[in-house]
Amino acid sequence: MVRGAVLTVVLLGLVVFSVLLAKVTLTPSPASEDLVTSNLRPGRSLRQYAEDYTFLAACKQAGGNLLLGVPFGLLLPFFVPRRLRMIRMTLLTAVAMAVVELIQGALVAGRAFDIDDVILNTAGALLGYFVLGRRITHRYYMYADVPAPSERPAEPEPAPEPKRTPRPTTGAKAARTKPAGAKGTRTKSAGTKTAATKGASTKKPRSLLDRVRTRVRSR
């Protein structure tokens, strides 16, 4: 929704700018009809501004053409794919301004085609793009690429782990298992041996005098 609103505002701005551009560039100027001539050589008009114009007049002429191209650098990047955005924006600006200059030279009185105006307009578009347009479009695309919470796919629930059932003991493994009775028998015999040992240990040893008396009697 926000993305659509931003694009609508930018589109309206582009329409308003197009109307102003047409008013500035396509308005007839009969007083200059005998003075203006077409220029197909890049740099010729710029050199004329520097040599024949005053400083303020040259700044007004060249600066006006620069400012006229700045809105292209601010608005066109919103409608240009992200790949090679600057190059595509520059080419679109150059083509649009070349068409405007051709219309001036062919249909508008007191206007002529000037390649230096196209160069200045394109330079103004690049200036606007590097100063402000690149930052605005970068933030716009960063925000537009993040899906809304309602548009995000639901995360799948983890599948429960299967329960492991004990395997039945068969064959040789079962034979190795000791029966409970054998363990009890061994415990019982160990108990008998312990009792016999205990009984033997309770007898008192005979004294030396008793041993001597026994030997004398036997003789």
CSV table of C-alpha atoms in Angstrom, one decimal:
chain,number,residue,atom,x,y,z
A,1,MET,CA,0.0,0.0,0.0
A,2,VAL,CA,2.8,2.4,0.9
A,3,ARG,CA,4.7,1.4,-2.3
A,4,GLY,CA,1.6,2.3,-4.4
A,5,ALA,CA,1.2,5.6,-2.7
A,6,VAL,CA,4.8,6.5,-3.3
A,7,LEU,CA,4.7,5.6,-6.9
A,8,THR,CA,1.5,7.7,-7.3
A,9,VAL,CA,3.1,10.8,-5.8
A,10,VAL,CA,6.2,10.3,-8.0
A,11,LEU,CA,4.0,9.9,-11.1
A,12,LEU,CA,2.1,13.1,-10.3
A,13,GLY,CA,5.4,14.9,-9.8
A,14,LEU,CA,6.6,13.6,-13.2
A,15,VAL,CA,3.4,14.9,-14.9
A,16,VAL,CA,3.7,18.3,-13.3
A,17,PHE,CA,7.3,18.5,-14.3
A,18,SER,CA,6.5,17.5,-17.9
A,19,VAL,CA,3.9,20.3,-18.1
A,20,LEU,CA,6.4,22.9,-16.8
A,21,LEU,CA,9.1,21.5,-19.1
A,22,ALA,CA,6.8,21.9,-22.1
A,23,LYS,CA,5.9,25.5,-21.0
A,24,VAL,CA,9.5,26.5,-20.7
A,25,THR,CA,10.9,24.8,-23.8
A,26,LEU,CA,8.0,24.9,-26.3
A,27,THR,CA,6.9,28.5,-25.8
A,28,PRO,CA,7.4,30.5,-29.0
A,29,SER,CA,9.9,33.4,-28.9
A,30,PRO,CA,9.4,35.5,-32.1
A,31,ALA,CA,11.9,38.2,-30.9
A,32,SER,CA,14.7,35.6,-31.1
A,33,GLU,CA,13.8,34.1,-34.4
A,34,ASP,CA,16.6,35.9,-36.3
A,35,LEU,CA,19.2,35.4,-33.6
A,36,VAL,CA,19.1,31.7,-32.8
A,37,THR,CA,20.7,29.0,-35.0
A,38,SER,CA,20.9,25.3,-34.7
A,39,ASN,CA,23.9,23.8,-33.0
A,40,LEU,CA,25.1,20.3,-33.8
A,41,ARG,CA,28.6,20.7,-32.5
A,42,PRO,CA,29.1,19.9,-28.7
A,43,GLY,CA,30.7,22.8,-26.8
A,44,ARG,CA,29.9,25.5,-29.3
A,45,SER,CA,27.2,27.2,-27.3
A,46,LEU,CA,29.1,26.8,-24.1
A,47,ARG,CA,32.1,28.6,-25.6
A,48,GLN,CA,29.7,31.3,-26.8
A,49,TYR,CA,28.4,31.7,-23.3
A,50,ALA,CA,31.9,32.2,-22.0
A,51,GLU,CA,33.0,34.6,-24.7
A,52,ASP,CA,30.0,36.7,-25.7
A,53,TYR,CA,27.7,36.6,-22.6
A,54,THR,CA,28.2,38.3,-19.3
A,55,PHE,CA,28.9,36.2,-16.2
A,56,LEU,CA,25.3,36.5,-14.9
A,57,ALA,CA,23.8,35.8,-18.3
A,58,ALA,CA,26.1,32.8,-18.9
A,59,CYS,CA,25.2,31.4,-15.4
A,60,LYS,CA,21.5,31.9,-16.1
A,61,GLN,CA,21.6,30.2,-19.4
A,62,ALA,CA,23.8,27.2,-18.4
A,63,GLY,CA,22.4,27.0,-14.9
A,64,GLY,CA,18.9,27.0,-16.2
A,65,ASN,CA,19.6,24.0,-18.4
A,66,LEU,CA,21.2,22.2,-15.6
A,67,LEU,CA,18.3,22.8,-13.2
A,68,LEU,CA,15.9,21.7,-15.9
A,69,GLY,CA,17.4,18.2,-15.9
A,70,VAL,CA,17.6,17.7,-12.1
A,71,PRO,CA,14.0,16.4,-11.8
A,72,PHE,CA,14.8,13.6,-14.1
A,73,GLY,CA,17.5,12.4,-11.7
A,74,LEU,CA,15.0,12.5,-8.8
A,75,LEU,CA,11.9,10.9,-10.5
A,76,LEU,CA,13.0,8.6,-13.2
A,77,PRO,CA,14.9,6.1,-10.9
A,78,PHE,CA,11.6,5.1,-9.3
A,79,PHE,CA,10.5,3.7,-12.7
A,80,VAL,CA,13.8,2.3,-13.9
A,81,PRO,CA,14.9,-1.3,-13.0
A,82,ARG,CA,17.6,-1.5,-10.3
A,83,ARG,CA,20.1,-3.1,-12.7
A,84,LEU,CA,22.2,-0.4,-14.5
A,85,ARG,CA,19.8,2.3,-13.1
A,86,MET,CA,22.1,5.2,-13.5
A,87,ILE,CA,22.9,4.4,-17.1
A,88,ARG,CA,19.3,3.8,-18.1
A,89,MET,CA,18.2,7.0,-16.3
A,90,THR,CA,20.9,8.9,-18.2
A,91,LEU,CA,19.9,7.5,-21.6
A,92,LEU,CA,16.2,8.2,-21.0
A,93,THR,CA,17.0,11.8,-20.0
A,94,ALA,CA,19.2,12.3,-23.1
A,95,VAL,CA,16.6,10.8,-25.4
A,96,ALA,CA,13.7,12.9,-23.9
A,97,MET,CA,15.6,16.2,-24.1
A,98,ALA,CA,16.8,15.4,-27.6
A,99,VAL,CA,13.2,14.9,-28.7
A,100,VAL,CA,12.3,18.2,-27.0
A,101,GLU,CA,15.1,20.0,-28.8
A,102,LEU,CA,14.0,18.5,-32.2
A,103,ILE,CA,10.4,19.7,-31.6
A,104,GLN,CA,11.8,23.2,-30.7
A,105,GLY,CA,13.8,23.4,-33.9
A,106,ALA,CA,11.0,22.1,-36.2
A,107,LEU,CA,7.8,23.6,-34.8
A,108,VAL,CA,8.5,26.4,-32.3
A,109,ALA,CA,9.2,29.9,-33.6
A,110,GLY,CA,12.3,31.5,-32.1
A,111,ARG,CA,13.7,28.1,-30.9
A,112,ALA,CA,16.4,26.0,-32.4
A,113,PHE,CA,18.0,22.6,-31.8
A,114,ASP,CA,21.1,22.8,-29.5
A,115,ILE,CA,23.1,19.8,-28.6
A,116,ASP,CA,24.7,21.6,-25.7
A,117,ASP,CA,21.3,22.0,-24.1
A,118,VAL,CA,20.9,18.2,-24.2
A,119,ILE,CA,24.3,17.8,-22.6
A,120,LEU,CA,23.5,20.3,-19.9
A,121,ASN,CA,20.1,18.7,-19.2
A,122,THR,CA,21.7,15.3,-18.9
A,123,ALA,CA,24.4,16.6,-16.6
A,124,GLY,CA,21.7,18.1,-14.4
A,125,ALA,CA,19.9,14.7,-14.2
A,126,LEU,CA,23.1,13.1,-13.1
A,127,LEU,CA,23.7,15.8,-10.5
A,128,GLY,CA,20.2,15.3,-9.1
A,129,TYR,CA,20.7,11.6,-9.0
A,130,PHE,CA,24.0,11.6,-7.2
A,131,VAL,CA,23.0,14.3,-4.7
A,132,LEU,CA,19.6,13.1,-3.6
A,133,GLY,CA,17.9,10.7,-6.1
A,134,ARG,CA,20.1,7.7,-5.3
A,135,ARG,CA,19.5,7.9,-1.6
A,136,ILE,CA,15.8,8.2,-1.9
A,137,THR,CA,15.4,5.3,-4.3
A,138,HIS,CA,17.7,3.1,-2.3
A,139,ARG,CA,15.6,3.6,0.8
A,140,TYR,CA,12.4,3.1,-1.2
A,141,TYR,CA,13.6,-0.2,-2.6
A,142,MET,CA,14.9,-1.4,0.8
A,143,TYR,CA,11.4,-0.8,2.3
A,144,ALA,CA,9.6,-2.2,-0.8
A,145,ASP,CA,11.5,-5.4,-0.8
A,146,VAL,CA,10.5,-6.2,2.8
A,147,PRO,CA,7.2,-8.2,2.7
A,148,ALA,CA,4.3,-7.2,4.9
A,149,PRO,CA,3.5,-9.5,7.9
A,150,SER,CA,0.3,-10.7,6.1
A,151,GLU,CA,2.3,-11.5,3.0
A,152,ARG,CA,5.0,-13.6,4.7
A,153,PRO,CA,4.7,-17.3,4.3
A,154,ALA,CA,3.8,-19.3,7.4
A,155,GLU,CA,6.7,-21.2,8.8
A,156,PRO,CA,6.1,-25.0,8.7
A,157,GLU,CA,5.8,-26.8,12.0
A,158,PRO,CA,8.6,-29.2,12.8
A,159,ALA,CA,7.6,-32.8,12.2
A,160,PRO,CA,7.5,-35.0,15.4
A,161,GLU,CA,10.4,-37.5,15.7
A,162,PRO,CA,9.3,-41.1,15.3
A,163,LYS,CA,9.4,-43.2,18.5
A,164,ARG,CA,11.9,-46.0,18.5
A,165,THR,CA,10.5,-49.5,19.5
A,166,PRO,CA,12.9,-52.0,21.2
A,167,ARG,CA,13.9,-54.9,19.0
A,168,PRO,CA,13.1,-58.5,20.3
A,169,THR,CA,16.1,-60.5,21.3
A,170,THR,CA,16.3,-63.7,19.3
A,171,GLY,CA,18.8,-66.4,18.5
A,172,ALA,CA,22.3,-66.2,19.9
A,173,LYS,CA,21.7,-62.9,21.6
A,174,ALA,CA,18.9,-64.5,23.6
A,175,ALA,CA,21.1,-67.4,24.6
A,176,ARG,CA,23.7,-65.2,26.0
A,177,THR,CA,21.2,-63.7,28.5
A,178,LYS,CA,21.7,-65.2,32.0
A,179,PRO,CA,18.6,-66.7,33.6
A,180,ALA,CA,17.5,-65.3,36.9
A,181,GLY,CA,17.7,-68.8,38.6
A,182,ALA,CA,21.4,-69.2,37.9
A,183,LYS,CA,22.1,-65.9,39.5
A,184,GLY,CA,20.1,-66.9,42.6
A,185,THR,CA,21.9,-70.3,42.9
A,186,ARG,CA,25.3,-68.7,42.7
A,187,THR,CA,24.3,-66.2,45.4
A,188,LYS,CA,23.0,-69.1,47.6
A,189,SER,CA,26.3,-71.1,47.3
A,190,ALA,CA,28.2,-68.0,48.0
A,191,GLY,CA,26.1,-67.6,51.2
A,192,THR,CA,26.9,-71.2,52.3
A,193,LYS,CA,30.6,-70.7,51.8
A,194,THR,CA,30.5,-67.6,53.8
A,195,ALA,CA,28.7,-69.3,56.6
A,196,ALA,CA,31.2,-72.2,56.7
A,197,THR,CA,34.1,-69.8,56.7
A,198,LYS,CA,32.5,-67.9,59.6
A,199,GLY,CA,32.0,-71.1,61.6
A,200,ALA,CA,35.6,-72.2,61.1
A,201,SER,CA,36.8,-68.8,62.2
A,202,THR,CA,34.8,-69.1,65.5
A,203,LYS,CA,37.0,-72.0,66.8
A,204,LYS,CA,39.6,-71.0,69.4
A,205,PRO,CA,43.2,-72.1,68.8
A,206,ARG,CA,44.6,-74.6,71.4
A,207,SER,CA,47.2,-73.5,73.9
A,208,LEU,CA,50.8,-74.9,74.0
A,209,LEU,CA,50.2,-76.7,77.4
A,210,ASP,CA,47.2,-78.6,76.0
A,211,ARG,CA,49.4,-79.8,73.1
A,212,VAL,CA,52.1,-81.1,75.5
A,213,ARG,CA,49.6,-83.0,77.7
A,214,THR,CA,48.1,-84.6,74.7
A,215,ARG,CA,51.5,-85.9,73.5
A,216,VAL,CA,52.4,-87.3,77.0
A,217,ARG,CA,49.1,-89.2,77.2
A,218,SER,CA,49.6,-90.7,73.8
A,219,ARG,CA,53.0,-92.2,75.0
